[in-house]
Tab-separated table of C-alpha atoms and ligand atoms in Angstrom:
chain	number	residue	atom	x	y	z
A	1	MET	CA	90.340	-18.242	121.840
A	2	ASN	CA	90.063	-21.462	119.209
A	3	ASN	CA	90.751	-20.556	115.983
A	4	LYS	CA	89.253	-23.596	114.059
A	5	ARG	CA	86.289	-23.599	116.589
A	6	LEU	CA	85.422	-19.973	115.461
A	7	LEU	CA	86.099	-20.825	112.198
A	8	ASP	CA	83.610	-24.361	112.410
A	9	THR	CA	81.117	-22.315	114.675
A	10	PHE	CA	81.013	-19.584	111.557
A	11	SER	CA	80.119	-22.441	108.674
A	12	GLU	CA	77.676	-24.166	110.780
A	13	LEU	CA	75.601	-20.434	111.037
A	14	VAL	CA	76.202	-20.296	107.379
A	15	SER	CA	74.924	-23.725	105.991
A	16	ILE	CA	71.575	-23.072	107.837
A	17	TYR	CA	69.186	-20.611	105.889
A	18	SER	CA	67.178	-17.812	108.045
A	19	PRO	CA	66.392	-15.472	105.467
A	20	SER	CA	64.005	-12.673	107.821
A	21	LEU	CA	61.268	-14.460	109.782
A	22	THR	CA	62.862	-17.799	109.214
A	23	GLU	CA	65.305	-17.974	111.816
A	24	ARG	CA	63.971	-20.723	113.843
A	25	MET	CA	67.097	-23.248	113.459
A	26	VAL	CA	69.938	-20.460	114.124
A	27	CYS	CA	67.252	-19.555	117.181
A	28	ASP	CA	67.647	-23.567	117.817
A	29	TYR	CA	70.815	-24.117	117.603
A	30	LEU	CA	71.943	-20.128	119.468
A	31	SER	CA	69.932	-21.320	122.308
A	32	SER	CA	71.639	-24.891	122.449
A	33	ASN	CA	74.828	-23.347	122.929
A	34	LEU	CA	74.486	-20.584	124.938
A	35	SER	CA	72.580	-23.153	127.896
A	36	THR	CA	75.477	-24.836	127.429
A	37	LEU	CA	77.387	-22.070	128.272
A	38	GLY	CA	75.262	-21.400	131.879
A	39	PHE	CA	73.037	-18.884	130.147
A	40	ASN	CA	70.058	-18.038	131.256
A	41	ILE	CA	68.317	-17.723	127.965
A	42	HIS	CA	64.969	-16.692	127.008
A	43	GLU	CA	63.037	-16.293	124.044
A	44	ASP	CA	60.364	-14.057	123.571
A	45	LEU	CA	56.954	-13.906	121.728
A	46	VAL	CA	57.796	-11.166	118.789
A	47	GLY	CA	58.440	-13.432	115.919
A	48	GLU	CA	54.414	-14.033	116.854
A	49	LYS	CA	53.682	-10.414	116.622
A	50	ILE	CA	54.850	-10.463	112.746
A	51	GLY	CA	54.257	-13.449	111.376
A	52	GLY	CA	58.246	-15.169	112.218
A	53	ASN	CA	58.996	-18.392	113.130
A	54	SER	CA	61.467	-17.594	115.810
A	55	GLY	CA	61.543	-15.268	118.353
A	56	ASN	CA	63.889	-12.518	119.585
A	57	LEU	CA	66.721	-14.567	121.981
A	58	TYR	CA	67.932	-13.426	124.882
A	59	GLY	CA	71.100	-14.145	126.720
A	60	PHE	CA	72.208	-13.643	130.571
A	61	LEU	CA	75.708	-14.583	132.192
A	62	PRO	CA	76.340	-13.606	135.586
A	63	GLY	CA	80.072	-12.797	136.096
A	64	ASP	CA	82.111	-10.311	138.120
A	65	GLU	CA	79.771	-8.329	140.071
A	66	SER	CA	82.409	-4.990	140.770
A	67	LEU	CA	82.837	-4.800	136.360
A	68	GLU	CA	79.321	-3.520	135.158
A	69	PRO	CA	77.723	-5.528	132.952
A	70	LEU	CA	77.652	-5.371	128.753
A	71	LEU	CA	74.679	-6.469	126.291
A	72	PHE	CA	76.687	-8.046	122.802
A	73	CYS	CA	74.205	-8.077	119.740
A	74	ALA	CA	73.766	-8.738	116.589
A	75	HIS	CA	71.333	-10.220	114.250
A	76	MET	CA	70.493	-13.491	112.701
A	77	ASP	CA	68.573	-13.371	109.932
A	78	THR	CA	70.001	-13.001	106.541
A	79	VAL	CA	69.123	-11.683	103.043
A	80	GLU	CA	67.969	-13.507	100.204
A	81	PRO	CA	69.694	-15.554	97.998
A	82	ALA	CA	69.874	-17.664	100.638
A	83	CYS	CA	68.924	-20.810	100.043
A	84	GLY	CA	71.211	-23.370	100.096
A	85	LYS	CA	74.640	-21.201	101.427
A	86	ILE	CA	77.664	-22.322	102.503
A	87	ALA	CA	81.114	-20.835	103.264
A	88	ILE	CA	83.799	-21.379	101.076
A	89	PHE	CA	86.970	-21.044	102.038
A	90	HIS	CA	89.938	-20.134	99.801
A	91	ASP	CA	93.453	-20.227	99.981
A	92	ASP	CA	94.120	-16.446	101.064
A	93	GLY	CA	92.111	-16.549	103.878
A	94	LEU	CA	89.441	-15.148	102.073
A	95	ILE	CA	85.529	-16.045	102.608
A	96	THR	CA	83.093	-16.682	100.281
A	97	SER	CA	80.032	-18.150	99.067
A	98	ASN	CA	79.594	-19.823	96.372
A	99	GLY	CA	78.537	-17.258	94.024
A	100	GLU	CA	75.011	-17.534	93.785
A	101	THR	CA	73.680	-17.039	97.211
A	102	ILE	CA	74.841	-13.977	99.703
A	103	LEU	CA	77.357	-15.420	102.300
A	104	GLY	CA	75.940	-14.441	105.506
A	105	SER	CA	78.308	-12.848	106.949
A	106	ASP	CA	75.830	-10.183	107.735
A	107	ALA	CA	75.859	-10.654	110.285
A	108	LEU	CA	76.777	-13.899	111.277
A	109	SER	CA	80.153	-13.195	111.764
A	110	GLY	CA	79.271	-11.398	114.878
A	111	VAL	CA	76.680	-14.146	115.636
A	112	SER	CA	79.974	-16.434	115.521
A	113	ALA	CA	82.192	-13.598	117.093
A	114	ILE	CA	80.367	-13.081	120.218
A	115	ILE	CA	80.220	-17.379	120.422
A	116	GLU	CA	83.721	-18.007	120.194
A	117	ALA	CA	84.370	-14.947	122.889
A	118	ILE	CA	82.427	-16.519	125.403
A	119	LYS	CA	83.555	-19.895	124.889
A	120	THR	CA	86.956	-18.633	125.250
A	121	VAL	CA	86.387	-16.630	127.997
A	122	LYS	CA	84.331	-19.648	130.079
A	123	GLU	CA	87.220	-22.604	128.851
A	124	GLU	CA	90.130	-20.167	130.058
A	125	ASN	CA	88.839	-19.128	133.472
A	126	ILE	CA	89.059	-15.672	132.756
A	127	ASN	CA	87.179	-12.901	134.795
A	128	HIS	CA	84.460	-11.406	133.369
A	129	ARG	CA	81.720	-8.664	133.574
A	130	PRO	CA	78.085	-9.368	133.436
A	131	ILE	CA	76.975	-10.742	129.687
A	132	GLU	CA	74.301	-9.602	128.098
A	133	ILE	CA	73.219	-10.902	124.961
A	134	LEU	CA	70.811	-10.629	122.182
A	135	PHE	CA	70.259	-12.387	118.892
A	136	PHE	CA	67.689	-10.573	116.999
A	137	VAL	CA	65.081	-11.765	114.731
A	138	ALA	CA	63.922	-9.665	111.117
A	139	GLU	CA	66.766	-6.773	111.291
A	140	GLU	CA	67.017	-6.895	107.326
A	141	ILE	CA	63.173	-5.601	107.878
A	142	TYR	CA	63.638	-2.497	108.725
A	143	GLY	CA	64.451	-3.942	112.780
A	144	LEU	CA	61.447	-5.110	113.518
A	145	GLY	CA	62.894	-7.650	115.635
A	146	SER	CA	64.870	-4.826	117.800
A	147	LYS	CA	61.660	-2.972	117.820
A	148	LEU	CA	59.738	-4.383	119.085
A	149	PHE	CA	61.977	-5.984	122.204
A	150	ASP	CA	60.312	-5.411	126.095
A	151	TYR	CA	64.153	-3.949	127.059
A	152	SER	CA	63.005	-3.892	130.726
A	153	MET	CA	64.554	-7.014	131.201
A	154	ILE	CA	67.660	-4.943	129.850
A	155	LYS	CA	70.862	-5.070	132.889
A	156	SER	CA	73.368	-3.276	130.559
A	157	LYS	CA	73.048	0.762	130.475
A	158	GLU	CA	76.207	-0.032	127.698
A	159	SER	CA	76.124	-2.211	124.251
A	160	TYR	CA	77.891	-3.322	121.035
A	161	THR	CA	76.495	-4.459	117.892
A	162	LEU	CA	78.041	-6.339	115.910
A	163	ASP	CA	76.991	-5.420	112.211
A	164	LEU	CA	78.691	-2.498	110.637
A	165	ALA	CA	80.925	-3.137	106.904
A	166	GLY	CA	84.331	-2.367	106.703
A	167	LYS	CA	87.570	-2.955	108.258
A	168	VAL	CA	87.212	-4.218	112.250
A	169	GLY	CA	88.278	-1.669	113.780
A	170	SER	CA	85.593	0.962	112.504
A	171	ALA	CA	82.279	1.418	114.433
A	172	ALA	CA	79.599	3.144	113.336
A	173	TYR	CA	78.870	5.904	117.045
A	174	LYS	CA	75.748	7.969	114.755
A	175	ALA	CA	73.102	6.747	112.421
A	176	PRO	CA	69.891	8.337	111.117
A	177	SER	CA	66.018	8.574	110.403
A	178	LEU	CA	64.649	6.233	107.884
A	179	LEU	CA	61.352	6.947	106.482
A	180	THR	CA	59.563	6.037	102.928
A	181	PHE	CA	56.628	7.616	101.711
A	182	ASP	CA	53.870	6.289	99.012
A	183	ILE	CA	52.531	9.229	96.823
A	184	ILE	CA	49.650	7.929	94.816
A	185	ILE	CA	48.318	10.777	92.537
A	186	ARG	CA	44.898	10.390	91.076
A	187	GLY	CA	44.247	11.674	87.444
A	188	LYS	CA	41.140	10.806	84.953
A	189	SER	CA	40.733	8.924	82.214
A	190	GLY	CA	39.893	8.440	79.038
A	191	HIS	CA	41.104	6.641	75.302
A	192	SER	CA	44.260	8.683	74.342
A	193	ASN	CA	42.752	9.896	70.876
A	194	PHE	CA	39.973	12.223	72.494
A	195	LYS	CA	41.817	15.435	73.235
A	196	SER	CA	39.168	16.102	76.104
A	197	GLN	CA	40.020	18.577	78.179
A	198	LYS	CA	38.881	16.299	80.819
A	199	ASN	CA	41.675	13.739	81.069
A	200	ILE	CA	44.361	14.255	83.760
A	201	ASN	CA	47.118	12.494	82.930
A	202	ALA	CA	49.002	11.108	86.317
A	203	ILE	CA	52.148	9.726	85.414
A	204	ILE	CA	52.864	13.414	83.422
A	205	VAL	CA	51.524	15.417	86.741
A	206	ALA	CA	54.069	12.769	88.529
A	207	ALA	CA	56.360	13.142	86.191
A	208	LYS	CA	55.889	17.299	86.207
A	209	ALA	CA	56.743	16.967	90.399
A	210	LEU	CA	58.966	14.612	89.692
A	211	VAL	CA	61.840	17.224	88.144
A	212	GLN	CA	61.513	19.563	91.062
A	213	ILE	CA	61.955	16.933	94.255
A	214	LYS	CA	66.019	17.293	95.066
A	215	THR	CA	67.277	13.970	95.271
A	216	GLY	CA	70.685	12.350	96.848
A	217	LYS	CA	72.532	14.092	98.956
A	218	ILE	CA	70.481	17.021	100.521
A	219	ASP	CA	72.704	18.250	103.206
A	220	GLU	CA	74.889	16.962	105.681
A	221	ASN	CA	72.777	15.355	107.256
A	222	SER	CA	70.144	14.123	105.302
A	223	THR	CA	69.665	11.432	101.875
A	224	CYS	CA	66.135	11.504	99.788
A	225	ASN	CA	66.041	8.157	97.296
A	226	ILE	CA	62.643	8.023	94.596
A	227	GLY	CA	63.015	4.155	94.180
A	228	LEU	CA	60.138	3.243	92.498
A	229	ILE	CA	57.042	4.673	89.813
A	230	GLN	CA	54.079	2.817	89.125
A	231	GLY	CA	51.493	3.432	86.698
A	232	GLY	CA	49.037	3.486	83.352
A	233	ARG	CA	47.146	0.154	82.015
A	234	ALA	CA	48.645	0.356	78.303
A	235	PRO	CA	49.634	3.126	75.578
A	236	ASN	CA	46.120	4.713	74.207
A	237	ILE	CA	44.765	5.338	77.855
A	238	VAL	CA	45.555	8.282	79.805
A	239	PRO	CA	46.222	6.476	82.379
A	240	ASP	CA	44.324	7.919	85.924
A	241	LEU	CA	46.549	6.910	88.715
A	242	CYS	CA	50.659	7.100	89.291
A	243	SER	CA	51.810	5.629	92.499
A	244	ILE	CA	55.493	6.888	93.841
A	245	ARG	CA	57.864	5.654	96.605
A	246	GLY	CA	60.296	7.348	98.161
A	247	GLU	CA	62.676	7.050	101.364
A	248	ILE	CA	64.447	9.778	103.160
A	249	ARG	CA	66.916	9.705	105.573
A	250	SER	CA	68.575	12.032	108.016
A	251	TYR	CA	70.806	12.437	111.092
A	252	SER	CA	68.610	14.716	112.366
A	253	HIS	CA	65.619	13.154	113.490
A	254	LYS	CA	63.987	17.028	113.260
A	255	ASP	CA	64.715	17.113	109.042
A	256	THR	CA	63.563	13.707	108.136
A	257	PHE	CA	59.831	15.249	108.467
A	258	VAL	CA	61.499	18.324	107.130
A	259	LEU	CA	61.794	17.181	103.872
A	260	LEU	CA	59.171	15.019	104.223
A	261	ASN	CA	56.444	18.152	103.989
A	262	GLU	CA	58.717	20.041	101.118
A	263	VAL	CA	57.991	16.383	98.967
A	264	ILE	CA	54.547	16.017	99.658
A	265	LYS	CA	54.196	20.117	99.624
A	266	ILE	CA	55.657	19.773	95.835
A	267	PHE	CA	53.274	17.123	95.306
A	268	SER	CA	50.066	18.721	96.041
A	269	LYS	CA	51.252	22.260	94.685
A	270	THR	CA	51.310	20.224	91.394
A	271	SER	CA	48.371	18.172	91.640
A	272	LYS	CA	46.197	21.196	92.025
A	273	GLU	CA	47.394	22.891	88.982
A	274	HIS	CA	46.658	19.846	87.361
A	275	GLY	CA	43.529	19.618	88.543
A	276	ALA	CA	44.437	16.228	90.193
A	277	LYS	CA	44.638	14.844	93.822
A	278	ILE	CA	47.310	12.734	95.872
A	279	GLU	CA	47.028	10.628	98.961
A	280	VAL	CA	49.934	10.189	100.864
A	281	LYS	CA	51.395	7.731	103.445
A	282	HIS	CA	54.778	7.391	105.244
A	283	GLU	CA	56.005	5.243	107.711
A	284	LEU	CA	59.045	5.840	110.005
A	285	HIS	CA	60.925	2.915	110.384
A	286	ILE	CA	63.946	3.872	112.662
A	287	GLU	CA	64.910	6.699	114.674
A	288	ALA	CA	68.489	8.761	114.335
A	289	TYR	CA	70.707	8.576	117.959
A	290	GLU	CA	74.147	9.315	118.158
A	291	THR	CA	76.507	8.671	121.053
A	292	PRO	CA	78.681	11.070	122.007
A	293	LEU	CA	82.025	10.783	121.312
A	294	ASN	CA	83.087	10.876	125.078
A	295	HIS	CA	80.624	8.537	126.237
A	296	PRO	CA	82.896	5.365	128.263
A	297	VAL	CA	81.210	2.765	125.299
A	298	VAL	CA	83.692	4.675	123.217
A	299	LYS	CA	86.665	5.606	125.190
A	300	ARG	CA	86.638	1.624	125.621
A	301	PHE	CA	86.822	0.495	122.394
A	302	GLN	CA	88.892	3.118	121.269
A	303	ASN	CA	91.389	1.760	124.403
A	304	ILE	CA	90.761	-2.135	123.709
A	305	CYS	CA	91.496	-1.318	120.260
A	306	GLU	CA	94.533	0.390	120.881
A	307	LYS	CA	95.955	-3.017	122.709
A	308	LEU	CA	95.115	-5.126	120.321
A	309	ASP	CA	97.452	-2.918	117.750
A	310	ILE	CA	93.753	-2.692	115.339
A	311	PRO	CA	94.098	0.538	113.295
A	312	CYS	CA	89.923	2.676	115.136
A	313	GLU	CA	87.915	4.861	113.632
A	314	LEU	CA	84.740	6.415	114.112
A	315	CYS	CA	82.110	6.616	111.638
A	316	ALA	CA	78.503	8.289	111.060
A	317	THR	CA	76.653	5.364	108.979
A	318	LEU	CA	74.056	6.587	106.451
A	319	GLY	CA	72.732	3.326	107.554
A	320	GLY	CA	69.961	1.623	110.070
A	321	SER	CA	71.184	-1.280	112.812
A	322	ASP	CA	69.248	-2.982	115.913
A	323	ASN	CA	71.061	-0.052	117.889
A	324	ASN	CA	68.560	2.544	116.755
A	325	ASN	CA	66.244	0.806	118.451
A	326	ILE	CA	68.716	0.139	121.069
A	327	GLU	CA	69.211	3.459	121.743
A	328	GLN	CA	65.768	4.899	121.901
A	329	ASN	CA	66.093	2.931	124.931
A	330	GLY	CA	68.185	4.683	126.987
A	331	ILE	CA	71.424	2.040	126.158
A	332	ASN	CA	74.061	3.454	124.591
A	333	GLY	CA	76.442	1.258	122.456
A	334	LEU	CA	78.442	1.489	118.967
A	335	VAL	CA	78.210	-0.283	115.774
A	336	LEU	CA	81.224	-2.234	114.875
A	337	ALA	CA	82.420	-3.772	112.042
A	338	SER	CA	82.941	-7.721	112.443
A	339	GLY	CA	84.069	-8.819	109.316
A	340	MET	CA	81.286	-8.349	106.443
A	341	ASN	CA	82.047	-7.197	103.263
A	342	SER	CA	79.962	-6.713	100.202
A	343	CYS	CA	77.194	-7.406	102.308
A	344	HIS	CA	73.380	-7.896	100.121
A	345	SER	CA	74.995	-9.619	97.076
A	346	CYS	CA	76.579	-12.784	96.106
A	347	ASP	CA	79.751	-11.570	96.071
A	348	GLU	CA	79.916	-11.244	100.553
A	349	TYR	CA	82.876	-12.128	102.381
A	350	THR	CA	84.863	-12.249	105.333
A	351	SER	CA	87.994	-13.323	106.236
A	352	VAL	CA	89.875	-15.812	108.871
A	353	SER	CA	91.560	-12.723	109.938
A	354	GLU	CA	88.997	-10.290	110.157
A	355	LEU	CA	87.106	-13.152	112.067
A	356	GLU	CA	89.548	-13.416	114.492
A	357	GLU	CA	90.290	-9.584	114.909
A	358	ILE	CA	86.500	-9.034	116.021
A	359	THR	CA	86.250	-11.973	118.309
A	360	LYS	CA	89.712	-10.652	120.017
A	361	ILE	CA	87.683	-7.632	120.498
A	362	VAL	CA	84.917	-9.137	121.944
A	363	ILE	CA	86.815	-10.832	124.366
A	364	GLU	CA	88.632	-8.165	125.974
A	365	LEU	CA	85.181	-6.558	125.928
A	366	MET	CA	83.815	-8.788	128.146
A	367	LYS	CA	87.401	-9.359	130.427
A	368	GLY	CA	86.369	-5.490	131.616
A	369	ASP	CA	89.986	-5.057	132.793
A	370	ILE	CA	89.833	-2.035	130.035
B	401	LIG	ZN1	72.953	-6.751	109.695
C-alpha cells in the first residue's frame, strides 16, 4: 500500500464539500477513480427521489470466481459545519480540521481506505475476490440513501460497512431500531387574567405527562429521549398548543413499539384528565439487526485482526448506520471502526496510523486468503 497516496486521497476527499444531499462532487471523484480501476459502475436515481444532487454509487470489480464476493460500503455525505473543511496533518500523526468545521473522517476515512485498498490490490497484482462497492448518499439523514437502494443487483451475501467511531479493530455486530415521535397537545387558549375553568394550559398538561415518562436508559435494550418541546405565544396567554418530540431506540424491534405505546398512553391519559386532546405521529427510521457472533463475516474479521496484530473487539452500538438497511435486505455484515473520532463535532479527528490500519484490514478482506 502507498501510505502517501492514502493520505492524499483522504485530504482530497475532505476538501470537497459534501453535506447530505450535496454529494455530487464526491460521487464524481469516486466514479472516476473506480472506473480507472476497472470497476463497472452504476449510479442510481435515489438522489432525485430525496432532493439530492447525487445518487448512490455502486461498483463491481470481477475477481477470482472461486472466492465469495464481498460488499464494502461507506457514505459520501457529512454533517455540517463542513464548508471549507480541510485536513490538517500534525507532527504526532493526528489529522484534524482547522477547528471551525467538522473533519469528515466520518466516513471519508472509510472511503479513502476502500480506494487505497483497491489501488494496492490492483497495483500489486494480488489475487482478490469479486469486489462490490457501495458509496451511499444521505447516511446522515437516518440512512436515507441505503434505505432506498435497490439491492437486487448485489451479488454478495456479506458486507463490511466502514462507519464506526472508536479504535480500529472494533466492529459493531448489532444496532437498534430507531423511531422518532411527535406529540401535539391541544388545550384551550384564553387570557391569563381570567381564571376561567374553560382554559386548558397545554404546557402544563405536557409537563404533567412528561414527568411520568421514563427517559435515558430504560433497560438493557432500550433508550428513550425527549429532545424538543415547543409551545406558547406570550406570558399572558394560556397556551393552547404544546408539541413534544422525542426518540426511542431499542435492540428489540418489538420493544421499540411497546415503548412508544407506553409514551402515547401516558400522554393520552393525562390529556384526557385535563380535557386536552392529543395528536401523535411517529416515524421508524431504521430497523434493528444482530449478526450472529459465529457468522463467517465475523470470524473472517477476527482472523484478519489477529493476523495483523490489531486487537479485535466486537460491540453493540446504539447508533444506526447503512448496515441497518443492508441487513434488512438479507446481507449479513459488520460495521468497522475506520479511523473516525469525536464525530459530528469540530474536534473530530483521525490519525495516520488509524487510516493505515483500516486500509490493511480492507486489503486482507479483499484478498480472500482468510
Ligand atoms: Zn457516518
